[in-house]
């Protein structure tokens, strides 16, 4: 099949525009792993960068007459909220593509609205309030410690050890940083103590919850992080320093069923399609609390979803083919 990979322009290396793996940086990228798996499966997979002229890009894809577009875009000109519009343009042109539609992408991007919706459905979410840009008056009162996060980012952008605050002066400082540097509202929410789990899911009408993964924070008592900061996610040396690991979550059978059931329910409520990831915390009292939903998670080999799939015998190449099959089935 002809399955072009639609990717962010900024991710294309000048010395390897076809993602052939000529450098370590390329070989470690999600785009390389997805494209390599598609090619290994026998699919024709041209690389199409999105931008800087969106219409030109879309007409280029349309001219290819693809069987399916593998949508790997995450932003446009650095604005992550634009990923929903890219999906919307694919919809308008009648192009079949992998992953979530504009509604789910937009809803999951807006963490404030997402938490309110799930709270309405009686899913446990941290108590929170938001502070819009330009406002300094707090909209609520929560006990410390609290965590302060940007409203529209993902990949832990804007989150550091300093995001956990335990006094009012630090709270105001962190809100100001998000307003000034990131130009978006701040979410101030109660800090949830507990185990942090990542649950990958595949499917649509029939969902498969992959075995949960857990991030383990080793040296929290020595000043190490207890949340998934940007450095925790992207800096291997930093993880080694603080003994932070990602591994299979060893859960009691009953708790594992509850985690899987809740994750499926959240995926359906948020209308996430084909594949996704739900981030949760399980408190010492056994309460499962929603943290975030990712409708276009990293599906690189070696990352959480691929590792979880591997645990039940699904290699990376098969994982990519399953995503293709799931998307095609959705279109009928």
PDB file of N, CA and C in Angstrom, residues 9 13 53 70 101 127 155 173 235 254 312 315 325:
ATOM      1  N   UNK A   9       7.846  19.524   9.776  1.00  0.00           N
ATOM      2  CA  UNK A   9       8.954  20.003   8.960  1.00  0.00           C
ATOM      3  C   UNK A   9      10.247  20.074   9.760  1.00  0.00           C
ATOM      4  N   UNK A  13      15.946  15.995   9.134  1.00  0.00           N
ATOM      5  CA  UNK A  13      17.367  16.365   9.140  1.00  0.00           C
ATOM      6  C   UNK A  13      17.835  16.732   7.739  1.00  0.00           C
ATOM      7  N   UNK A  53       3.932  25.829   3.558  1.00  0.00           N
ATOM      8  CA  UNK A  53       2.676  26.151   2.881  1.00  0.00           C
ATOM      9  C   UNK A  53       1.723  24.973   3.070  1.00  0.00           C
ATOM     10  N   UNK A  70      -0.023   8.159   7.214  1.00  0.00           N
ATOM     11  CA  UNK A  70       0.410   7.931   8.592  1.00  0.00           C
ATOM     12  C   UNK A  70       0.756   9.301   9.179  1.00  0.00           C
ATOM     13  N   UNK A 101      -8.893  12.271  15.395  1.00  0.00           N
ATOM     14  CA  UNK A 101      -9.412  13.377  14.612  1.00  0.00           C
ATOM     15  C   UNK A 101      -9.233  14.695  15.333  1.00  0.00           C
ATOM     16  N   UNK A 127      -8.042  17.894  42.075  1.00  0.00           N
ATOM     17  CA  UNK A 127      -8.713  19.185  42.226  1.00  0.00           C
ATOM     18  C   UNK A 127      -7.798  20.267  41.648  1.00  0.00           C
ATOM     19  N   UNK A 155       4.476  16.346  26.439  1.00  0.00           N
ATOM     20  CA  UNK A 155       5.885  15.966  26.544  1.00  0.00           C
ATOM     21  C   UNK A 155       6.567  16.561  27.760  1.00  0.00           C
ATOM     22  N   UNK A 173       5.072  32.705  41.583  1.00  0.00           N
ATOM     23  CA  UNK A 173       6.248  32.755  40.704  1.00  0.00           C
ATOM     24  C   UNK A 173       6.088  31.784  39.544  1.00  0.00           C
ATOM     25  N   UNK A 235      16.213  13.301  29.250  1.00  0.00           N
ATOM     26  CA  UNK A 235      17.633  13.350  29.605  1.00  0.00           C
ATOM     27  C   UNK A 235      18.030  12.041  30.296  1.00  0.00           C
ATOM     28  N   UNK A 254      -6.665  -7.534  40.301  1.00  0.00           N
ATOM     29  CA  UNK A 254      -7.878  -6.722  40.384  1.00  0.00           C
ATOM     30  C   UNK A 254      -7.586  -5.267  40.029  1.00  0.00           C
ATOM     31  N   UNK A 312       3.409  -8.434  25.283  1.00  0.00           N
ATOM     32  CA  UNK A 312       2.383  -9.413  24.912  1.00  0.00           C
ATOM     33  C   UNK A 312       2.646  -9.971  23.511  1.00  0.00           C
ATOM     34  N   UNK A 315       5.755  -7.188  18.271  1.00  0.00           N
ATOM     35  CA  UNK A 315       6.955  -6.427  17.951  1.00  0.00           C
ATOM     36  C   UNK A 315       6.614  -5.098  17.313  1.00  0.00           C
ATOM     37  N   UNK A 325      -3.997  -1.261  10.201  1.00  0.00           N
ATOM     38  CA  UNK A 325      -5.212  -2.066  10.049  1.00  0.00           C
ATOM     39  C   UNK A 325      -6.386  -1.460  10.813  1.00  0.00           C
TER      40      UNK A 325
END
